[in-house]
Short mmCIF file of C-alpha atoms and ligand atoms in Angstrom, two decimals:
data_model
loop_
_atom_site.label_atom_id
_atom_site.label_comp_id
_atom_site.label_asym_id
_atom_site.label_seq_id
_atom_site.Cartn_x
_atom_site.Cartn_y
_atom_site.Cartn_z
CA UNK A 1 0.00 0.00 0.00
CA UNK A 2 1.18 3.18 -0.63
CA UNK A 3 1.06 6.69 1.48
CA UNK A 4 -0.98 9.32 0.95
CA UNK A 5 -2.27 12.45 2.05
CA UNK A 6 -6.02 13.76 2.34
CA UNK A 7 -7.60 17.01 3.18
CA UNK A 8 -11.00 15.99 4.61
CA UNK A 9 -13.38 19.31 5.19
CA UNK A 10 -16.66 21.21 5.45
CA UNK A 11 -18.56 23.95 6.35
CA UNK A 12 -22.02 24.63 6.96
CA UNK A 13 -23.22 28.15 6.10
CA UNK A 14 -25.66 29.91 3.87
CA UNK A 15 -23.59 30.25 -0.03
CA UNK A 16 -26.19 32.47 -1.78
CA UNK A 17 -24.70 31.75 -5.33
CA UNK A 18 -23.35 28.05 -5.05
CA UNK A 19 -22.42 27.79 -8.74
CA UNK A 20 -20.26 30.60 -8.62
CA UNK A 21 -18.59 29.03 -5.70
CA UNK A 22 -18.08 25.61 -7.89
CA UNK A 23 -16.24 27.17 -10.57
CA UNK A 24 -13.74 29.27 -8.19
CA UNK A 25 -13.07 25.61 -6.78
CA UNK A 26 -13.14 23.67 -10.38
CA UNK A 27 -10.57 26.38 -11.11
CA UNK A 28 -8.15 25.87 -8.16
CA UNK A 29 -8.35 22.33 -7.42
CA UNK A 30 -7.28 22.03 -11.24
CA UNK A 31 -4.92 24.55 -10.56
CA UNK A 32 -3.31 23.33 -7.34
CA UNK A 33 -3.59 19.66 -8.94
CA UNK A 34 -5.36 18.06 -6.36
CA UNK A 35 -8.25 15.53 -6.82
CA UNK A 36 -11.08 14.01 -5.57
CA UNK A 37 -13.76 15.33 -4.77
CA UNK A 38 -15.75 18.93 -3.77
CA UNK A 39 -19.49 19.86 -3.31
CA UNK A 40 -20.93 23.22 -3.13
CA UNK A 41 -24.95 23.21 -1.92
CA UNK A 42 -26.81 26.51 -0.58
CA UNK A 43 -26.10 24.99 2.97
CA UNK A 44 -22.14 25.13 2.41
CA UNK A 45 -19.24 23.33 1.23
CA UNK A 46 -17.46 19.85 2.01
CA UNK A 47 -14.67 17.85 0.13
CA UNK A 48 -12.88 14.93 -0.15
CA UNK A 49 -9.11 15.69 -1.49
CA UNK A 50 -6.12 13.87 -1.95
CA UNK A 51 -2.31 14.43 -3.48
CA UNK A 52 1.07 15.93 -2.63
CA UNK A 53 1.31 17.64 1.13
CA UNK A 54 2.61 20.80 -0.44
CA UNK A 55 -0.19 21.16 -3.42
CA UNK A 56 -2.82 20.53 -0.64
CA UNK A 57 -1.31 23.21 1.20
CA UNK A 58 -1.27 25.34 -1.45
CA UNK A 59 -4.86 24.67 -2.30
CA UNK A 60 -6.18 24.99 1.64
CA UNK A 61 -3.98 28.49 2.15
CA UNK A 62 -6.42 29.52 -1.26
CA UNK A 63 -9.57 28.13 0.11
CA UNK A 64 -9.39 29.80 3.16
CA UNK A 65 -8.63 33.46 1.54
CA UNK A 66 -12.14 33.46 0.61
CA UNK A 67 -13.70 35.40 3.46
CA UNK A 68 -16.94 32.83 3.47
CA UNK A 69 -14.41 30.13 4.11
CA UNK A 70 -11.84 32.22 6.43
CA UNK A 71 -12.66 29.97 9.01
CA UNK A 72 -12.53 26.50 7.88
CA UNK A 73 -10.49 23.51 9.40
CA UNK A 74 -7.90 22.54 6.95
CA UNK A 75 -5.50 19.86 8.48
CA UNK A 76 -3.89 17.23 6.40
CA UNK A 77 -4.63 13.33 7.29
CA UNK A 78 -1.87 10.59 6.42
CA UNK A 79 -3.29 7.55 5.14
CA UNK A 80 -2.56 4.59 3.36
CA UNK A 81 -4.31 3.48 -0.08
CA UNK A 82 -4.17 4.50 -4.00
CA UNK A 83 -7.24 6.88 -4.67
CA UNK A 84 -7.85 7.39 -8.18
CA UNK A 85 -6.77 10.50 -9.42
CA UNK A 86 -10.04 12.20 -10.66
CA UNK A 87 -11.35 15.82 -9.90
CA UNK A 88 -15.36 16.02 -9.29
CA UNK A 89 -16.25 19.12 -8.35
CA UNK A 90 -20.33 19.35 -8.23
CA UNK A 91 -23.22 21.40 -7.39
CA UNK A 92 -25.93 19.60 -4.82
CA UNK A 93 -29.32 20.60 -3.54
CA UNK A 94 -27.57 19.28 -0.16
CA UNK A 95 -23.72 18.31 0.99
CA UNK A 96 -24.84 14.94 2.18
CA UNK A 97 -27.13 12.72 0.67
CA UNK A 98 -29.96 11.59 3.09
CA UNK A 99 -32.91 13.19 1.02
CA UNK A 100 -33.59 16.13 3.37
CA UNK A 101 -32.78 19.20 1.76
CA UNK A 102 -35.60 21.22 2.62
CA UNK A 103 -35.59 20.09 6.12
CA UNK A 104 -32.25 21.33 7.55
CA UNK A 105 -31.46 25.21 8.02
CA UNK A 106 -28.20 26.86 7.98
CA UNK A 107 -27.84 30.15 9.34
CA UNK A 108 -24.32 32.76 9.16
CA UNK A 109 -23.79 30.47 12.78
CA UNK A 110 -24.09 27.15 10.93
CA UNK A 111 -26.78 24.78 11.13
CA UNK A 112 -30.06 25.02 12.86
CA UNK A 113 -31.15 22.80 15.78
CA UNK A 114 -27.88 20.51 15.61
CA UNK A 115 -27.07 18.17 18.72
CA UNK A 116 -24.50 19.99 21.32
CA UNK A 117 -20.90 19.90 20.20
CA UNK A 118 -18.41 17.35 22.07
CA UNK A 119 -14.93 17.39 21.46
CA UNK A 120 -13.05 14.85 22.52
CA UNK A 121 -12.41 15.85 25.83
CA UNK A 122 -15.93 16.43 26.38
CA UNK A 123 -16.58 13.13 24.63
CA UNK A 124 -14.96 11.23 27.90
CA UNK A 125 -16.34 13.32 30.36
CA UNK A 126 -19.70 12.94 29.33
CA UNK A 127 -19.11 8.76 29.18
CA UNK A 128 -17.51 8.92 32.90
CA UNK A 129 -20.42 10.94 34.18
CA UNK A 130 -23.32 8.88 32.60
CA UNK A 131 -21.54 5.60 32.12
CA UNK A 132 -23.74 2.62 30.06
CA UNK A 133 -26.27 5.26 29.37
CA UNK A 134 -24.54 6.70 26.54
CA UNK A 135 -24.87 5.80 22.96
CA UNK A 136 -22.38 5.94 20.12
CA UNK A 137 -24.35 6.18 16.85
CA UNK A 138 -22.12 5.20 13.92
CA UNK A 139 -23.15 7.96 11.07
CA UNK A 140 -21.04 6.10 8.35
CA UNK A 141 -21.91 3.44 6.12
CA UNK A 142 -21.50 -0.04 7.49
CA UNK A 143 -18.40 -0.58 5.23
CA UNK A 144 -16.53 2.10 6.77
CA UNK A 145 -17.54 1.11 10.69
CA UNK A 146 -16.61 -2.53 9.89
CA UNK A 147 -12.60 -1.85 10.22
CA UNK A 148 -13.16 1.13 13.03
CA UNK A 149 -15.72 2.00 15.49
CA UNK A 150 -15.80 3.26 19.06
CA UNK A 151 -15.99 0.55 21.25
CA UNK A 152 -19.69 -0.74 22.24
CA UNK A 153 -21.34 1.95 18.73
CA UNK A 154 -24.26 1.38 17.46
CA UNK A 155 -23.83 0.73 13.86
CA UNK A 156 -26.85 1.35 11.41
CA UNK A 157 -27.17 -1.13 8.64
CA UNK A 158 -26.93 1.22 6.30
CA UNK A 159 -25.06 1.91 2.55
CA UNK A 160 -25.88 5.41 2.88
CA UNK A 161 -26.89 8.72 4.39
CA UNK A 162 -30.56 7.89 2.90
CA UNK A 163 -31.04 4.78 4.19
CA UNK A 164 -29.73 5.83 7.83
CA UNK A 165 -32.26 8.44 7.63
CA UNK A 166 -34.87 5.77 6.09
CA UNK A 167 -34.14 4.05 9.88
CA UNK A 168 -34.58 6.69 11.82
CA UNK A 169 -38.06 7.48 10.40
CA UNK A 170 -38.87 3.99 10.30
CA UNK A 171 -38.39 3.69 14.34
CA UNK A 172 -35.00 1.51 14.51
CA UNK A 173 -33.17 4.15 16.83
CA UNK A 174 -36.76 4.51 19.27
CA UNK A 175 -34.89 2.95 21.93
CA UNK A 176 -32.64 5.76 22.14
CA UNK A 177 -35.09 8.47 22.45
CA UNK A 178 -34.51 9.46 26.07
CA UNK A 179 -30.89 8.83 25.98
CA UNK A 180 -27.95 10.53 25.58
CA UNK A 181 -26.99 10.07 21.77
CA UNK A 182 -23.19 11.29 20.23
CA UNK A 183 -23.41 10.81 17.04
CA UNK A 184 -19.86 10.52 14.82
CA UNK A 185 -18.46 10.39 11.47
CA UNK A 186 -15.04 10.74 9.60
CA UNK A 187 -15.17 14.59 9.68
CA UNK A 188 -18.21 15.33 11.80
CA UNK A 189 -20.42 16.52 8.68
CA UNK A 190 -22.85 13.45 8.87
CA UNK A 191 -23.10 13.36 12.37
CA UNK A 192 -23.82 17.03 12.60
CA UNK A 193 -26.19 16.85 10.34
CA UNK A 194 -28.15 13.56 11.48
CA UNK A 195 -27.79 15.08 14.95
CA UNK A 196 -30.38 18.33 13.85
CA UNK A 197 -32.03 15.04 11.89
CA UNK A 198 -32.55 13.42 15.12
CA UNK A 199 -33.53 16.33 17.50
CA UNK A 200 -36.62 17.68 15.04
CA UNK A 201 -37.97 13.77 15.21
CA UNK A 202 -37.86 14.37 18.99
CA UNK A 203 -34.45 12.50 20.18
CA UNK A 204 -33.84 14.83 23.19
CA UNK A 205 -30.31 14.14 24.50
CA UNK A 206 -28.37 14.41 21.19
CA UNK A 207 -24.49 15.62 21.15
CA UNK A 208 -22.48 15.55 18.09
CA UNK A 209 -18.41 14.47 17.90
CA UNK A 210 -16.79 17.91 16.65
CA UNK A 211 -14.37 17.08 13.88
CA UNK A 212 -15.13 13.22 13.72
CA UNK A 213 -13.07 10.80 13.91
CA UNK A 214 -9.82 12.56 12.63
CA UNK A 215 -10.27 14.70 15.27
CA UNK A 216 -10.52 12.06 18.35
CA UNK A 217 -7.29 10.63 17.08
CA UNK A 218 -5.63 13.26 17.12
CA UNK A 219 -6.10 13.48 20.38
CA UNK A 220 -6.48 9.99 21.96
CA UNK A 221 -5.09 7.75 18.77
CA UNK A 222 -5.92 4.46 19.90
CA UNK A 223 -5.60 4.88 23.60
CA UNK A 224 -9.24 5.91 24.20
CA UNK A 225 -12.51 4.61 23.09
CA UNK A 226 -11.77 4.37 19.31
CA UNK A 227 -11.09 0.77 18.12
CA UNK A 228 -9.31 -0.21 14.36
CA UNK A 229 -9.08 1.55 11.31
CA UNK A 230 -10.25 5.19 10.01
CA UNK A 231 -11.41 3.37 6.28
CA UNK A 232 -12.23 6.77 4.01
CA UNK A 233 -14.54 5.36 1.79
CA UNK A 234 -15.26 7.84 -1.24
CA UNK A 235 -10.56 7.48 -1.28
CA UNK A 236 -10.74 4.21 -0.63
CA UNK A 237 -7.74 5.47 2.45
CA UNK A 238 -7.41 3.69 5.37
CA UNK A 239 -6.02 6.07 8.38
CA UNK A 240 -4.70 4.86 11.67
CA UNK A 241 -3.81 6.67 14.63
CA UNK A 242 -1.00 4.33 16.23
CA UNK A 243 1.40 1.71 15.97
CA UNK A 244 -1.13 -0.63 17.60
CA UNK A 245 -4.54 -0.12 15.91
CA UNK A 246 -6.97 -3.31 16.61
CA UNK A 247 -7.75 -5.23 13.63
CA UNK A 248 -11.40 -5.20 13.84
CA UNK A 249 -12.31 -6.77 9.88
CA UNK A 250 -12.32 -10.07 8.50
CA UNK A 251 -11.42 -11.26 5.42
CA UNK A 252 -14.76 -11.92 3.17
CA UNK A 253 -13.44 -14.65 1.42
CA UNK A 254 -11.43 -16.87 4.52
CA UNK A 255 -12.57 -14.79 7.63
CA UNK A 256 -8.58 -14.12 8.46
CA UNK A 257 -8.54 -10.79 10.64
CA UNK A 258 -8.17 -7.63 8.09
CA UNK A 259 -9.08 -3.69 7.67
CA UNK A 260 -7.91 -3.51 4.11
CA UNK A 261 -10.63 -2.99 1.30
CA UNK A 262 -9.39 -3.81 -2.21
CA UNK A 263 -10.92 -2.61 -5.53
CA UNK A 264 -12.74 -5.29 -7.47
CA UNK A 265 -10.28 -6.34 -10.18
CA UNK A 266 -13.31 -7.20 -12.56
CA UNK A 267 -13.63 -4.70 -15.98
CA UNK A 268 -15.56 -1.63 -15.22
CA UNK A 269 -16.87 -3.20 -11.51
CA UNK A 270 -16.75 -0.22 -8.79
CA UNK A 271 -16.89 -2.66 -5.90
CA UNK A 272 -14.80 -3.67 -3.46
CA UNK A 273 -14.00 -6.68 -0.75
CA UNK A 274 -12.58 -6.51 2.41
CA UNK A 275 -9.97 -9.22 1.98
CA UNK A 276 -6.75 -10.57 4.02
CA UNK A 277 -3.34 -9.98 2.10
CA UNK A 278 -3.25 -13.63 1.33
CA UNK A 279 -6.43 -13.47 -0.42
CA UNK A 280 -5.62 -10.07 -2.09
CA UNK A 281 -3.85 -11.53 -4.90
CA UNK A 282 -7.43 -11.55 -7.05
CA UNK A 283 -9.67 -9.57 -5.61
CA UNK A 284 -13.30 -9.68 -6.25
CA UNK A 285 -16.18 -7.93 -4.90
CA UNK A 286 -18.81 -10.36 -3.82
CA UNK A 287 -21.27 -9.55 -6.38
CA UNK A 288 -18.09 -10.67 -8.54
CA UNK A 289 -17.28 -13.84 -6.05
CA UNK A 290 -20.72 -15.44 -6.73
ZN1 ZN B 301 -8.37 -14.17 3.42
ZN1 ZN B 302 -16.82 -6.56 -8.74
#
């Protein structure tokens, strides 16, 4: 596997002319010759970006010279994987995809009605005060939570933002209505946003992990209450914190213990299979297995 660097970031404000915003960022990403991927929505703007430490710098210092943006967190993330090197830089009617654009409000001080920020500090406080009573809600897809996940998380069964939202409405997370909920993603964007989500369908106790995952390892690495692998899904980058990250996966094909995802190597497939490095040699996803 080979290193690599991401820059993993959003912002939720009002962005009265999104398109405009789009081409500034088609331009500089081009420019700065960094890919992956960026979108721009009327709520704000998140991306996905990978390449050379000193082009992402380049293209963060640019990003943030835009006064709407003057304020965004733009730290670099070693990894380990080989993201294709594509650009996508799109408009949306909303930054994450779980059908609700008309539901969630930003305002200039970010998002309306979202669950109380924890940082990772706060995180552990708020687990030694209340103990068992505190849920960890997974706001990934299961792929991503099967190689990392705080210990004891609740992980939806879910392939995406849609059909976590599809379980909330259809009553799988009523258990949790009268207790304390931190939700969590990579970055904190999903779990910000199904935090507001949760509160409007009545959840009362609902805290949100500031800065995700990259941020908790930054600070506790694997010493704390995260467990595995940080798998980046849309990069296909797996991030870890420590020398000693638990190995949480298992191969698909022999059940070996593994966090590494490999690309399908059929024609044209997309998919992928979490497989052991001695079944690596051919990997196919299952769809392609079968
Ligand atoms: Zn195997
Ligand atoms: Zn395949």
């Amino acid at each position: 596997m080979v290193s690599t660097t991401l820059l993993l970031y959003y912002g939720l404000r009002p962005v009265p002319d999104p398109h405009a915003v789009a081409l500034w960022q088609r331009e500089l990403a081009a420019r700065c010759r960094v890919w992956g991927s960026v979108v721009v929505a009327p709520h704000g703007m998140a991306a996905d970006l990978g390449g050379p430490p000193d082009r992402l710098e380049t293209y963060a210092r640019a990003t943030r010279e835009h006064p709407a943006f003057a304020d965004l967190d733009l730290r670099l993330v070693h990894g380990q994987g080989e993201p294709r090197p594509r650009l996508s830089v799109t408009v949306r009617d909303e930054l994450v995809g779980f059908g609700a654009p008309h539901e969630l409000r930003v305002e200039r001080g970010g998002l309306v009605g979202a669950g109380e920020r924890l940082g990772p500090h706060g995180l552990h406080e708020l687990v030694a005060t209340r103990g068992d009573e505190v849920v960890l809600l997974d706001g990934r897809h299961r792929h991503e939570a099967e190689v990392g996940r705080f210990a004891g998380a609740r992980r939806p069964d879910a392939d995406s933002a849609r059909d976590v939202l599809a379980r909330l409405d259809a009553g799988a997370y009523d258990g949790l209505r009268d207790r304390p909920v931190v939700t969590y993603c990579t970055s904190g964007i999903r779990a910000e946003l199904l935090s507001a989500l949760m509160r409007n369908r009545g959840f009362r106790e609902v805290y949100r992990l500031d800065g995700g995952i990259l941020a908790y390892g930054r600070t506790f690495a694997d010493d704390g209450l995260w467990e595995g692998a940080l798998y980046v899904l849309q990069e296909r980058v797996r991030v870890t914190f420590s020398d000693h990250p638990a190995v949480l996966g298992s191969c698909e094909t022999c059940g070996a213990p593994t966090y590494a995802h490999r690309d399908c190597v059929a024609p044209l497939c997309r998919g992928w299979a979490l497989l052991c490095n001695a079944c690596a040699d051919f990997a196919l996803c299952a769809a392609h297995r079968n």
